Amino acid sequence: MAACGTGAGWSTREPAEIAGTTLKTVRHYHRIGLLEEPERAVNGYKQYQTRHLVRLLRIRRLVDLGVPLADIAAMDSSVEGAEQTFRALDAELAASIKRQQRIREELAGILRQPERADLPPAFGDLAGDLSDDERAFLLVCSRVLDPQVLDSLRETYTSTPTPAGKDLDALSEDASEEARQGLAERLASDVDRDRKRHPRLGELAEQGAAGHGPRNWLVFLRAVVELHNPAQIDVLQRVDVILDRDEPVG
């Protein structure tokens, strides 16, 4: 490498190596106007001077801080613009750190209890009390229900299971007509109570019954159907009939 102060310039490779980057990157900076093209010697080779190296080092410093190349050009012409860029970058990094901290907290819980990986974060503490199908159902719900409905659903899961709810979970496919109807009659009061406590759950059910729900409702309904056996689905349908029958008119 030529010595500083001798008047000789550097080739493109040398400042690129000093700055810890590549020839391709330096040439890209030239193309987009971030780095001034140096003069060429009589042999046609570029002759980089210290000012080119300093500019390249500054660009790399900003890139390492996360500043987009498009913003670097704007920062050159405005001190205020540079400050705004740094503040925006700081806010973005703060949000990223917060997200990563949240993820680490979730991972800590998953390492203690691997079943948590199949659940949305708000339901993680219930992992040990849920079946595989329940975890699968809640995972689907976390993607298709709005946060308010999901909060209401969580409250129903944190409540002490009722005898009728336990019987529904244990209901076999070959359950008799009498067993299904009896369970539906008992379960209807539980569902009615939950809908009154959590109106958003009732709104969701009404939306589906009306047949005009969006795609998310159809995904939710399909999950209900495919994660329950035919006898359980039959009981749930009977519950809807009972609640419609007993609903006051007007």
XYZ file of C-alpha atoms in Angstrom:
250
model
C 0.000 0.000 0.000
C 1.199 3.463 -0.822
C 2.211 5.591 2.133
C 0.065 8.580 3.170
C 1.498 11.945 2.170
C 3.535 10.626 -0.800
C 1.027 11.971 -3.303
C 0.262 8.520 -4.680
C -3.320 7.298 -4.422
C -4.799 3.958 -3.446
C -6.496 1.454 -5.688
C -10.164 0.612 -5.012
C -9.193 -2.584 -3.221
C -7.117 -0.852 -0.541
C -9.702 1.551 0.962
C -12.282 -1.235 0.694
C -10.074 -3.490 2.821
C -9.368 -0.733 5.353
C -13.112 -0.042 5.686
C -13.899 -3.744 6.013
C -16.057 -3.928 2.914
C -15.858 -5.156 -0.679
C -15.008 -3.759 -4.100
C -18.603 -4.377 -5.141
C -19.905 -2.294 -2.230
C -17.538 0.612 -2.945
C -18.601 0.613 -6.593
C -22.246 0.573 -5.519
C -21.643 3.681 -3.372
C -20.206 5.360 -6.442
C -23.232 4.425 -8.572
C -25.781 5.842 -6.105
C -23.780 9.013 -5.486
C -22.774 8.391 -1.877
C -19.059 8.254 -2.588
C -17.319 10.647 -4.958
C -15.415 9.068 -7.832
C -11.650 9.745 -7.492
C -9.501 10.983 -10.321
C -7.732 8.455 -12.462
C -4.020 8.132 -13.065
C -2.570 8.130 -16.577
C -2.890 4.356 -16.608
C -6.651 4.668 -16.079
C -6.736 3.351 -12.514
C -8.639 5.235 -9.812
C -6.502 7.046 -7.272
C -8.233 7.195 -3.873
C -7.069 9.847 -1.415
C -7.499 10.139 2.342
C -10.725 12.149 1.921
C -12.247 9.245 -0.043
C -11.216 6.809 2.683
C -12.678 9.039 5.408
C -15.951 9.326 3.504
C -16.074 5.566 3.034
C -15.394 4.989 6.732
C -18.191 7.392 7.668
C -20.608 5.606 5.358
C -19.676 2.243 6.859
C -20.034 3.640 10.369
C -23.589 4.765 9.629
C -24.421 1.492 7.918
C -23.181 -0.403 10.981
C -25.523 1.713 13.114
C -28.402 0.608 10.917
C -28.924 3.805 8.904
C -30.358 3.008 5.432
C -28.254 4.162 2.481
C -31.100 6.383 1.252
C -31.062 8.264 4.566
C -27.296 8.748 4.556
C -27.505 10.964 1.479
C -30.216 13.096 3.088
C -28.219 13.423 6.316
C -25.368 15.097 4.431
C -27.446 18.165 3.664
C -29.277 18.706 6.966
C -28.229 18.544 10.607
C -31.895 18.445 11.597
C -32.483 15.637 9.131
C -29.616 13.658 10.609
C -31.043 14.049 14.113
C -34.470 12.898 12.951
C -32.915 9.852 11.296
C -31.056 8.929 14.480
C -34.169 9.404 16.628
C -36.246 7.251 14.285
C -33.548 4.589 14.342
C -33.398 4.714 18.129
C -37.173 4.268 18.386
C -37.029 1.331 15.985
C -34.263 -0.307 17.993
C -36.141 0.258 21.259
C -39.191 -1.474 19.798
C -37.015 -4.324 18.516
C -35.359 -4.775 21.928
C -38.770 -4.828 23.624
C -39.982 -7.472 21.172
C -36.870 -9.583 21.718
C -37.254 -9.319 25.505
C -40.858 -10.511 25.180
C -39.740 -13.409 22.998
C -37.067 -14.368 25.537
C -39.685 -14.402 28.290
C -41.874 -16.656 26.156
C -38.921 -18.936 25.403
C -38.124 -19.207 29.107
C -41.661 -20.475 29.682
C -41.425 -22.879 26.728
C -38.140 -24.293 28.031
C -39.870 -25.007 31.337
C -42.993 -26.364 29.667
C -42.637 -27.289 25.959
C -46.435 -27.436 25.471
C -46.472 -23.624 25.643
C -45.018 -23.520 22.119
C -48.445 -24.584 20.792
C -50.304 -21.771 22.539
C -50.685 -18.014 22.088
C -48.730 -16.177 24.831
C -51.798 -15.182 26.862
C -52.735 -18.854 27.310
C -49.270 -20.122 28.232
C -50.043 -20.645 31.905
C -52.861 -23.040 30.961
C -50.650 -25.378 28.935
C -50.557 -28.166 31.492
C -54.347 -28.289 31.790
C -55.163 -28.459 28.078
C -55.394 -31.381 25.678
C -53.604 -31.453 22.323
C -56.854 -30.589 20.526
C -57.546 -27.670 22.874
C -54.082 -26.244 22.288
C -54.537 -26.620 18.530
C -57.922 -24.898 18.697
C -56.588 -21.960 20.695
C -53.642 -21.575 18.335
C -56.087 -21.210 15.432
C -58.221 -18.795 17.472
C -55.211 -16.583 18.134
C -54.969 -15.914 14.389
C -58.629 -15.438 13.495
C -60.304 -13.820 16.511
C -59.902 -10.174 17.445
C -58.099 -9.445 20.748
C -61.285 -8.637 22.686
C -62.923 -11.943 21.743
C -59.689 -13.794 22.493
C -59.570 -12.181 25.952
C -63.133 -13.321 26.605
C -62.284 -16.820 25.436
C -59.312 -16.915 27.788
C -61.522 -16.006 30.729
C -63.801 -18.942 29.953
C -60.795 -21.267 29.920
C -59.487 -19.952 33.243
C -62.840 -20.544 34.926
C -63.321 -23.789 36.827
C -64.646 -26.404 34.368
C -68.298 -27.249 34.902
C -69.508 -30.858 35.123
C -71.246 -30.430 31.773
C -68.064 -29.073 30.190
C -66.055 -32.039 31.467
C -68.699 -34.437 30.159
C -68.557 -32.796 26.727
C -64.774 -33.255 26.592
C -65.176 -36.940 27.497
C -68.161 -37.634 25.217
C -67.565 -40.602 22.911
C -68.668 -40.824 19.301
C -71.180 -43.593 20.068
C -73.014 -41.628 22.776
C -76.735 -42.326 22.763
C -79.472 -39.921 21.698
C -80.605 -39.630 25.304
C -77.078 -38.890 26.543
C -76.552 -36.234 23.883
C -79.796 -34.419 24.557
C -79.334 -34.553 28.297
C -75.835 -33.139 28.042
C -77.028 -30.404 25.662
C -79.712 -29.349 28.158
C -77.135 -29.084 30.948
C -74.500 -27.424 28.787
C -76.909 -24.804 27.453
C -77.043 -23.024 30.800
C -73.237 -22.864 30.926
C -73.040 -21.417 27.407
C -75.816 -18.921 28.129
C -73.997 -17.773 31.261
C -70.711 -17.353 29.382
C -72.372 -15.354 26.618
C -73.965 -13.013 29.147
C -70.666 -12.534 30.964
C -68.775 -12.087 27.711
C -71.052 -10.447 25.120
C -68.371 -10.628 22.422
C -68.648 -14.429 22.463
C -72.362 -14.102 21.867
C -71.779 -11.693 18.986
C -69.388 -14.169 17.416
C -71.950 -16.963 17.623
C -74.701 -14.749 16.172
C -72.458 -13.756 13.298
C -71.863 -17.368 12.386
C -75.505 -18.359 12.772
C -76.508 -15.579 10.402
C -74.210 -17.068 7.758
C -72.554 -13.799 6.839
C -69.281 -14.010 8.756
C -65.956 -13.258 7.084
C -63.287 -15.825 6.230
C -62.006 -15.762 9.824
C -65.346 -17.057 11.050
C -65.224 -19.918 8.535
C -61.711 -20.836 9.716
C -62.921 -20.745 13.327
C -65.962 -22.890 12.515
C -63.876 -25.427 10.622
C -61.505 -25.725 13.583
C -64.455 -26.374 15.900
C -65.798 -29.085 13.585
C -62.509 -30.847 12.876
C -61.222 -30.808 16.460
C -64.368 -32.380 17.951
C -65.926 -35.743 17.271
C -69.392 -35.991 15.622
C -71.189 -36.556 18.927
C -69.626 -33.437 20.470
C -70.570 -31.373 17.395
C -74.114 -32.723 17.622
C -74.346 -31.651 21.273
C -73.075 -28.145 20.454
C -75.656 -27.832 17.687
C -78.372 -28.924 20.098
C -77.178 -26.264 22.546
C -77.711 -23.577 19.893
C -81.226 -24.899 19.236
C -82.037 -24.829 22.943
C -80.720 -21.287 23.374
C -82.663 -20.078 20.312
C -85.797 -21.781 21.636
C -85.497 -20.234 25.085
C -84.497 -16.734 23.928
C -87.167 -14.154 24.833
C -88.982 -12.677 21.840
C -88.663 -8.859 21.508
